[in-house]
Tab-separated table of C-alpha atoms and ligand atoms in Angstrom:
chain	number	residue	atom	x	y	z
H	743	MET	CA	0.000	0.000	0.000
H	744	LYS	CA	2.772	2.396	1.135
H	745	ARG	CA	4.744	1.472	-1.987
H	746	ASN	CA	1.781	2.350	-4.238
H	747	TRP	CA	1.497	5.809	-2.685
H	748	PHE	CA	5.227	6.290	-3.113
H	749	VAL	CA	4.997	5.320	-6.799
H	750	ILE	CA	2.055	7.698	-7.347
H	751	LEU	CA	3.977	10.535	-5.654
H	752	VAL	CA	7.094	9.892	-7.763
H	753	SER	CA	4.879	9.751	-10.838
H	754	LEU	CA	3.261	13.121	-10.072
H	755	LEU	CA	6.609	14.790	-9.332
H	756	THR	CA	8.109	13.433	-12.555
H	757	LEU	CA	5.152	14.673	-14.568
H	758	LEU	CA	5.488	18.102	-12.976
H	759	ALA	CA	9.207	18.179	-13.833
H	760	VAL	CA	8.443	17.246	-17.436
H	761	THR	CA	5.775	19.934	-17.690
H	762	LEU	CA	8.066	22.593	-16.198
H	763	ALA	CA	10.800	21.603	-18.615
H	764	GLY	CA	8.510	22.741	-21.391
H	765	CYS	CA	7.242	19.363	-22.539
H	766	GLY	CA	10.498	18.745	-24.384
H	767	GLY	CA	10.791	15.303	-25.974
H	768	GLY	CA	14.095	13.680	-26.806
H	769	GLY	CA	15.893	13.326	-30.114
H	770	GLY	CA	14.098	16.133	-31.913
H	771	GLY	CA	10.638	14.714	-31.214
H	772	ALA	CA	8.256	17.632	-31.674
H	773	SER	CA	4.911	17.627	-29.913
H	774	THR	CA	2.058	18.538	-32.224
H	775	GLU	CA	-1.412	19.303	-30.907
H	776	ALA	CA	-3.312	17.080	-33.300
H	777	GLY	CA	-0.821	14.636	-34.763
H	778	LEU	CA	1.869	12.251	-33.644
H	779	PRO	CA	5.240	13.487	-32.387
H	780	LYS	CA	7.869	13.231	-35.122
H	781	LEU	CA	11.048	11.165	-34.883
H	782	THR	CA	14.136	12.793	-36.344
H	783	LYS	CA	16.360	10.481	-38.406
H	784	LYS	CA	19.547	9.566	-36.545
H	785	ASP	CA	22.245	6.888	-36.646
H	786	LYS	CA	21.644	5.859	-33.042
H	787	TYR	CA	18.590	6.314	-30.871
H	788	LYS	CA	17.985	6.317	-27.151
H	789	VAL	CA	14.777	4.304	-26.749
H	790	GLY	CA	12.703	3.217	-23.784
H	791	PHE	CA	11.230	-0.236	-23.325
H	792	SER	CA	8.632	-0.427	-20.571
H	793	GLN	CA	8.058	-4.073	-19.661
H	794	VAL	CA	5.046	-5.275	-17.628
H	795	GLU	CA	6.733	-7.900	-15.456
H	796	SER	CA	9.434	-10.542	-15.629
H	797	ASN	CA	7.795	-13.469	-13.886
H	798	ASN	CA	7.422	-15.794	-16.843
H	799	PRO	CA	9.461	-17.170	-19.765
H	800	TRP	CA	7.370	-15.246	-22.313
H	801	ARG	CA	8.305	-11.894	-20.762
H	802	LEU	CA	11.965	-12.909	-20.418
H	803	ALA	CA	12.070	-13.929	-24.097
H	804	GLN	CA	10.480	-10.638	-25.144
H	805	THR	CA	12.947	-8.585	-23.077
H	806	ALA	CA	15.923	-10.572	-24.399
H	807	SER	CA	14.764	-10.019	-27.984
H	808	MET	CA	14.436	-6.255	-27.432
H	809	GLN	CA	17.821	-6.004	-25.694
H	810	GLU	CA	19.597	-8.082	-28.353
H	811	GLU	CA	18.171	-6.008	-31.177
H	812	ALA	CA	19.026	-2.680	-29.499
H	813	ALA	CA	22.598	-3.902	-28.943
H	814	LYS	CA	22.866	-5.124	-32.558
H	815	ARG	CA	21.928	-1.655	-33.837
H	816	GLY	CA	24.067	0.181	-31.264
H	817	TYR	CA	21.050	1.913	-29.702
H	818	GLU	CA	20.828	2.841	-26.037
H	819	LEU	CA	17.929	1.002	-24.381
H	820	VAL	CA	16.363	2.428	-21.239
H	821	TYR	CA	14.688	-0.671	-19.790
H	822	THR	CA	12.157	-0.744	-16.976
H	823	ASP	CA	10.227	-3.591	-15.354
H	824	ALA	CA	6.892	-2.598	-13.793
H	825	ALA	CA	6.817	-5.810	-11.702
H	826	GLY	CA	3.122	-6.288	-12.444
H	827	SER	CA	2.080	-2.861	-11.139
H	828	GLU	CA	0.166	-0.348	-13.255
H	829	ALA	CA	1.205	2.518	-10.950
H	830	LYS	CA	4.865	1.555	-11.343
H	831	GLN	CA	4.512	1.254	-15.125
H	832	ILE	CA	2.997	4.746	-15.336
H	833	ALA	CA	5.905	6.049	-13.227
H	834	ASP	CA	8.345	4.174	-15.501
H	835	VAL	CA	6.966	5.975	-18.557
H	836	ASP	CA	7.192	9.297	-16.693
H	837	SER	CA	10.819	8.556	-15.937
H	838	MET	CA	11.522	7.800	-19.627
H	839	ILE	CA	9.916	11.131	-20.535
H	840	ALA	CA	12.147	12.886	-18.002
H	841	GLN	CA	15.189	11.113	-19.503
H	842	LYS	CA	14.171	12.434	-22.945
H	843	VAL	CA	14.238	9.150	-24.785
H	844	ASP	CA	13.613	9.391	-28.550
H	845	LEU	CA	10.781	6.847	-28.581
H	846	ILE	CA	9.025	4.561	-26.101
H	847	PHE	CA	8.183	0.907	-26.716
H	848	LEU	CA	5.371	0.205	-24.270
H	849	ALA	CA	3.983	-3.222	-23.343
H	850	PRO	CA	0.974	-1.957	-21.358
H	851	ARG	CA	-0.170	-4.092	-18.415
H	852	SER	CA	-3.834	-3.180	-18.872
H	853	GLU	CA	-5.838	-1.187	-21.410
H	854	LYS	CA	-7.200	1.823	-19.527
H	855	PRO	CA	-4.565	3.099	-17.037
H	856	LEU	CA	-1.725	2.800	-19.535
H	857	ALA	CA	-3.661	4.700	-22.220
H	858	GLN	CA	-3.067	7.755	-20.020
H	859	ALA	CA	0.685	7.097	-20.100
H	860	VAL	CA	0.520	7.096	-23.922
H	861	LEU	CA	-1.146	10.529	-23.837
H	862	LYS	CA	1.514	11.879	-21.457
H	863	ALA	CA	4.307	10.724	-23.780
H	864	LYS	CA	2.536	12.336	-26.725
H	865	ALA	CA	2.157	15.605	-24.796
H	866	ALA	CA	5.905	15.485	-24.094
H	867	GLY	CA	6.671	15.043	-27.817
H	868	ILE	CA	7.788	11.411	-27.572
H	869	PRO	CA	6.300	8.864	-30.012
H	870	VAL	CA	5.114	5.524	-28.647
H	871	ILE	CA	4.889	2.076	-30.251
H	872	LEU	CA	2.725	-0.441	-28.367
H	873	LEU	CA	4.211	-3.903	-28.080
H	874	ASP	CA	2.147	-7.079	-27.574
H	875	ARG	CA	-0.737	-5.501	-25.602
H	876	ASN	CA	-3.094	-2.741	-26.618
H	877	VAL	CA	-4.603	0.264	-24.836
H	878	ASP	CA	-8.212	1.433	-24.704
H	879	GLN	CA	-8.960	2.800	-28.173
H	880	THR	CA	-11.532	5.277	-26.852
H	881	ILE	CA	-8.762	6.988	-24.846
H	882	ALA	CA	-5.741	6.705	-27.176
H	883	LYS	CA	-5.787	5.987	-30.908
H	884	PRO	CA	-3.180	4.631	-33.354
H	885	GLY	CA	-1.857	7.145	-35.865
H	886	GLN	CA	-2.990	9.945	-33.601
H	887	ASP	CA	-1.809	9.292	-30.035
H	888	TYR	CA	0.646	6.457	-30.666
H	889	ILE	CA	2.288	5.171	-33.836
H	890	GLY	CA	0.767	1.692	-33.863
H	891	PHE	CA	0.511	-1.733	-32.247
H	892	ILE	CA	2.758	-4.726	-32.930
H	893	GLY	CA	1.586	-8.086	-31.628
H	894	SER	CA	-0.610	-11.129	-32.019
H	895	ASP	CA	-4.275	-11.348	-32.913
H	896	PHE	CA	-5.547	-12.356	-29.467
H	897	ILE	CA	-9.115	-12.984	-30.641
H	898	GLU	CA	-7.832	-15.427	-33.218
H	899	GLU	CA	-5.684	-17.130	-30.544
H	900	GLY	CA	-8.810	-17.708	-28.433
H	901	GLN	CA	-10.677	-19.067	-31.463
H	902	ARG	CA	-7.862	-21.459	-32.339
H	903	ALA	CA	-7.729	-22.766	-28.756
H	904	ALA	CA	-11.511	-23.288	-28.804
H	905	GLU	CA	-11.441	-25.035	-32.179
H	906	TRP	CA	-8.796	-27.479	-30.968
H	907	LEU	CA	-10.747	-28.161	-27.749
H	908	VAL	CA	-14.011	-28.778	-29.613
H	909	ASN	CA	-12.245	-31.349	-31.811
H	910	ALA	CA	-10.365	-32.955	-28.907
H	911	THR	CA	-13.507	-33.374	-26.776
H	912	GLY	CA	-15.982	-34.213	-29.532
H	913	GLY	CA	-17.791	-30.971	-28.776
H	914	LYS	CA	-18.718	-31.951	-25.211
H	915	ALA	CA	-16.818	-30.489	-22.255
H	916	THR	CA	-17.250	-28.999	-18.791
H	917	ILE	CA	-14.677	-26.226	-18.903
H	918	ILE	CA	-12.778	-24.146	-16.364
H	919	GLU	CA	-11.297	-20.993	-17.893
H	920	LEU	CA	-8.241	-19.341	-16.330
H	921	GLN	CA	-8.182	-15.754	-17.511
H	922	GLY	CA	-5.152	-13.502	-17.826
H	923	THR	CA	-4.642	-10.143	-16.108
H	924	VAL	CA	-7.928	-8.311	-15.586
H	925	GLY	CA	-8.328	-5.410	-18.025
H	926	SER	CA	-5.451	-6.503	-20.275
H	927	SER	CA	-6.059	-6.835	-24.015
H	928	PRO	CA	-4.952	-10.508	-24.236
H	929	ALA	CA	-7.334	-11.489	-21.406
H	930	ILE	CA	-10.242	-9.565	-22.953
H	931	ASP	CA	-9.662	-10.788	-26.516
H	932	ARG	CA	-8.686	-14.402	-25.746
H	933	LYS	CA	-11.901	-14.741	-23.786
H	934	LYS	CA	-13.928	-13.198	-26.587
H	935	GLY	CA	-12.372	-15.389	-29.287
H	936	PHE	CA	-13.005	-18.563	-27.277
H	937	ASP	CA	-16.567	-17.603	-26.264
H	938	ASP	CA	-17.485	-16.629	-29.840
H	939	PHE	CA	-16.275	-19.976	-31.171
H	940	ILE	CA	-18.251	-22.116	-28.704
H	941	LYS	CA	-21.396	-19.974	-28.486
H	942	ASP	CA	-23.384	-22.228	-30.839
H	943	LYS	CA	-22.074	-25.436	-29.226
H	944	PRO	CA	-24.439	-26.114	-26.325
H	945	ASP	CA	-22.381	-29.015	-24.910
H	946	MET	CA	-19.253	-26.880	-24.514
H	947	LYS	CA	-19.981	-25.359	-21.096
H	948	VAL	CA	-17.709	-22.902	-19.279
H	949	VAL	CA	-18.704	-23.528	-15.646
H	950	ALA	CA	-16.136	-21.171	-14.080
H	951	SER	CA	-13.960	-18.352	-15.405
H	952	GLU	CA	-11.519	-16.562	-13.099
H	953	THR	CA	-8.275	-14.680	-13.372
H	954	GLY	CA	-4.949	-16.327	-12.620
H	955	ASP	CA	-3.143	-13.102	-13.624
H	956	PHE	CA	-1.032	-14.924	-16.261
H	957	ALA	CA	1.031	-16.442	-13.403
H	958	ARG	CA	1.859	-20.086	-12.657
H	959	ASP	CA	1.341	-19.919	-8.879
H	960	LYS	CA	-1.864	-17.936	-9.135
H	961	GLY	CA	-3.127	-20.323	-11.824
H	962	ARG	CA	-2.467	-23.274	-9.526
H	963	GLN	CA	-4.162	-21.619	-6.528
H	964	VAL	CA	-7.243	-20.569	-8.515
H	965	MET	CA	-7.490	-24.017	-10.091
H	966	GLU	CA	-7.303	-25.674	-6.644
H	967	THR	CA	-10.226	-23.570	-5.441
H	968	LEU	CA	-12.300	-24.026	-8.598
H	969	LEU	CA	-11.728	-27.789	-8.564
H	970	GLN	CA	-13.461	-28.022	-5.202
H	971	ALA	CA	-16.584	-26.378	-6.623
H	972	HIS	CA	-16.358	-28.231	-9.964
H	973	PRO	CA	-14.844	-31.690	-9.426
H	974	ASP	CA	-16.615	-32.817	-12.624
H	975	VAL	CA	-14.455	-30.585	-14.849
H	976	THR	CA	-13.313	-32.239	-18.092
H	977	ALA	CA	-11.384	-29.412	-19.757
H	978	VAL	CA	-9.297	-26.340	-18.928
H	979	TYR	CA	-8.759	-23.322	-21.156
H	980	ALA	CA	-5.862	-21.247	-19.786
H	981	HIS	CA	-5.070	-17.849	-21.330
H	982	ASN	CA	-1.365	-18.652	-21.079
H	983	ASP	CA	0.996	-21.592	-20.608
H	984	GLU	CA	2.121	-20.566	-17.130
H	985	MET	CA	-1.422	-20.840	-15.754
H	986	ALA	CA	-1.926	-24.121	-17.647
H	987	ILE	CA	1.159	-25.542	-15.940
H	988	GLY	CA	-0.185	-24.302	-12.596
H	989	ALA	CA	-3.506	-26.000	-13.393
H	990	ILE	CA	-1.703	-29.277	-14.215
H	991	ALA	CA	-0.078	-29.183	-10.750
H	992	ALA	CA	-3.448	-28.541	-9.093
H	993	LEU	CA	-5.107	-31.392	-11.014
H	994	GLU	CA	-2.342	-33.811	-10.081
H	995	ALA	CA	-2.562	-32.771	-6.431
H	996	ALA	CA	-6.296	-33.532	-6.589
H	997	GLY	CA	-5.593	-37.029	-7.939
H	998	LYS	CA	-6.680	-36.329	-11.508
H	999	VAL	CA	-4.678	-37.217	-14.607
H	1000	PRO	CA	-4.144	-34.159	-16.823
H	1001	GLY	CA	-4.426	-35.066	-20.493
H	1002	LYS	CA	-6.787	-37.970	-19.689
H	1003	ASP	CA	-9.343	-36.967	-17.030
H	1004	VAL	CA	-9.017	-33.316	-17.972
H	1005	ILE	CA	-7.987	-32.009	-21.419
H	1006	ILE	CA	-6.019	-28.740	-21.326
H	1007	VAL	CA	-5.385	-26.106	-23.979
H	1008	SER	CA	-3.465	-22.862	-23.568
H	1009	ILE	CA	-1.612	-20.075	-25.365
H	1010	ASP	CA	2.063	-18.999	-25.701
H	1011	GLY	CA	4.233	-21.902	-26.890
H	1012	SER	CA	6.852	-21.903	-24.108
H	1013	LYS	CA	9.439	-24.655	-23.699
H	1014	ASP	CA	7.728	-25.903	-20.508
H	1015	ALA	CA	4.417	-26.104	-22.367
H	1016	LEU	CA	5.920	-28.054	-25.247
H	1017	GLN	CA	7.480	-30.438	-22.729
H	1018	ALA	CA	4.059	-30.844	-21.077
H	1019	ILE	CA	2.606	-31.743	-24.496
H	1020	ILE	CA	5.378	-34.315	-25.019
H	1021	ASP	CA	4.587	-35.688	-21.522
H	1022	GLY	CA	0.913	-36.001	-22.502
H	1023	LYS	CA	-0.297	-33.527	-19.848
H	1024	LEU	CA	-1.088	-30.510	-22.039
H	1025	GLY	CA	-3.140	-31.037	-25.190
H	1026	ALA	CA	-2.097	-28.041	-27.283
H	1027	THR	CA	-0.851	-24.470	-27.136
H	1028	VAL	CA	-1.430	-21.669	-29.618
H	1029	GLU	CA	1.785	-19.743	-30.144
H	1030	CYS	CA	2.003	-16.104	-29.083
H	1031	ASN	CA	5.366	-15.078	-30.467
H	1032	PRO	CA	7.411	-13.020	-27.943
H	1033	ARG	CA	10.354	-12.223	-30.249
H	1034	PHE	CA	9.533	-8.617	-31.065
H	1035	GLY	CA	13.003	-7.080	-31.361
H	1036	PRO	CA	13.636	-7.004	-35.138
H	1037	LYS	CA	10.112	-5.895	-36.046
H	1038	ALA	CA	9.968	-3.271	-33.274
H	1039	PHE	CA	13.211	-1.575	-34.314
H	1040	ASP	CA	12.435	-1.859	-38.049
H	1041	THR	CA	9.147	-0.086	-37.358
H	1042	LEU	CA	10.944	2.676	-35.438
H	1043	GLU	CA	13.292	3.227	-38.389
H	1044	ALA	CA	10.453	3.141	-40.909
H	1045	TYR	CA	8.646	5.799	-38.882
H	1046	ALA	CA	11.770	7.977	-38.760
H	1047	ASN	CA	12.006	7.577	-42.573
H	1048	GLY	CA	8.531	9.051	-42.895
H	1049	GLU	CA	6.844	5.796	-43.903
H	1050	GLN	CA	3.173	5.195	-43.137
H	1051	ILE	CA	2.883	2.715	-40.236
H	1052	PRO	CA	-0.213	0.476	-40.090
H	1053	ALA	CA	-2.393	0.793	-36.976
H	1054	LYS	CA	-1.790	-2.918	-36.299
H	1055	ILE	CA	1.133	-5.097	-37.321
H	1056	ILE	CA	0.105	-8.677	-36.571
H	1057	ASN	CA	2.670	-11.380	-35.746
H	1058	PRO	CA	1.910	-14.725	-37.380
H	1059	ASP	CA	1.563	-17.441	-34.705
H	1060	LYS	CA	2.185	-21.183	-34.994
H	1061	PHE	CA	0.300	-23.976	-33.226
H	1062	TYR	CA	1.764	-26.813	-31.162
H	1063	ASP	CA	0.258	-30.192	-30.288
H	1064	SER	CA	1.452	-33.796	-30.105
H	1065	SER	CA	2.164	-33.779	-33.860
H	1066	ASN	CA	5.000	-31.226	-33.681
H	1067	ALA	CA	5.972	-30.444	-30.047
H	1068	ALA	CA	9.027	-32.742	-30.046
H	1069	ALA	CA	10.319	-31.294	-33.319
H	1070	GLU	CA	9.768	-27.677	-32.203
H	1071	ILE	CA	10.950	-27.770	-28.585
H	1072	ALA	CA	14.558	-26.904	-29.411
H	1073	ASN	CA	13.424	-23.529	-30.820
H	1074	ALA	CA	11.100	-22.726	-27.928
H	1075	TYR	CA	11.914	-20.215	-25.163
E	437	LIG	O1	0.496	-10.171	-23.627
E	437	LIG	C1	0.917	-11.454	-23.891
E	437	LIG	C2	0.740	-12.336	-22.683
E	437	LIG	O2	1.365	-11.745	-21.567
E	437	LIG	C3	1.356	-13.715	-22.778
E	437	LIG	O3	0.468	-14.690	-23.174
E	437	LIG	C4	1.703	-13.956	-21.347
E	437	LIG	O4	2.409	-15.125	-21.094
E	437	LIG	C5	2.266	-12.667	-20.965
E	437	LIG	O5	2.515	-12.398	-19.651
């Protein structure tokens, strides 16, 4: 609690400092009332990367990809880790503004609070590219408040998970859904994609749907609780691999056999998930590719060159099940 107040105070002071400094962005970024801040062409940039958290292999792979690509191009990367806190992530963006970075890559924890951070960066003359998660489009818009979004099609990921589960269960399942972080675009869209796909399949029943915050431990705890209320569960849809692996642990602790008594599908494509498929515990995982580095920095350079950037740049995602997990595991993160 105390820490949150401290973060809010630091955030307000930083914003005040930025405002008093005349809203000056870094690297020749010029704030324009209506349009996006510009990015002056340079050989080397100082860029910010605001990460959500570092508690899972997906996030670690994304950070490594961004750091490797910045190093390859000789750019300075100002990296922050919000440790799963929206208040800290807002303060992190404020700090990047104060450090006058040329551009901010932002992986926003949730849609609404971080949309305000996008507007602050714009007001300070610093362009923003959203990585992997989106912000609320009624508050901040691509091509106007931020350059654009690079990431997966989360709705499609949810649909692909649902399609696999319908086939694997013959269209009849009692499902527990483990949602991602509340208010985050992957949690919202993965739920929507899944629900849309099963809505005309009356025997595919979601009997419980709760957040496990994209974390393994939380996924296990939530699954333990939900199992007591729904011991008849036959399928689990987890919004990411970490929660699926947590759910596998909870099922085993309850004496159930994952992959037999309960069929599990998730999203990400991590090494642990592919191993769980090989072990017969996880049925399938839809890839959500975390390797953003090359595309993120190419997009920055294209923007500096004056090229038109699409509102959404969608990463193509693979799909892993028992047919390819063993062949693909060496490339997984
Ligand atoms: O935004 C992408 C999601 O966030 C990934 O599925 C998850 O593992 C991560 O934390």
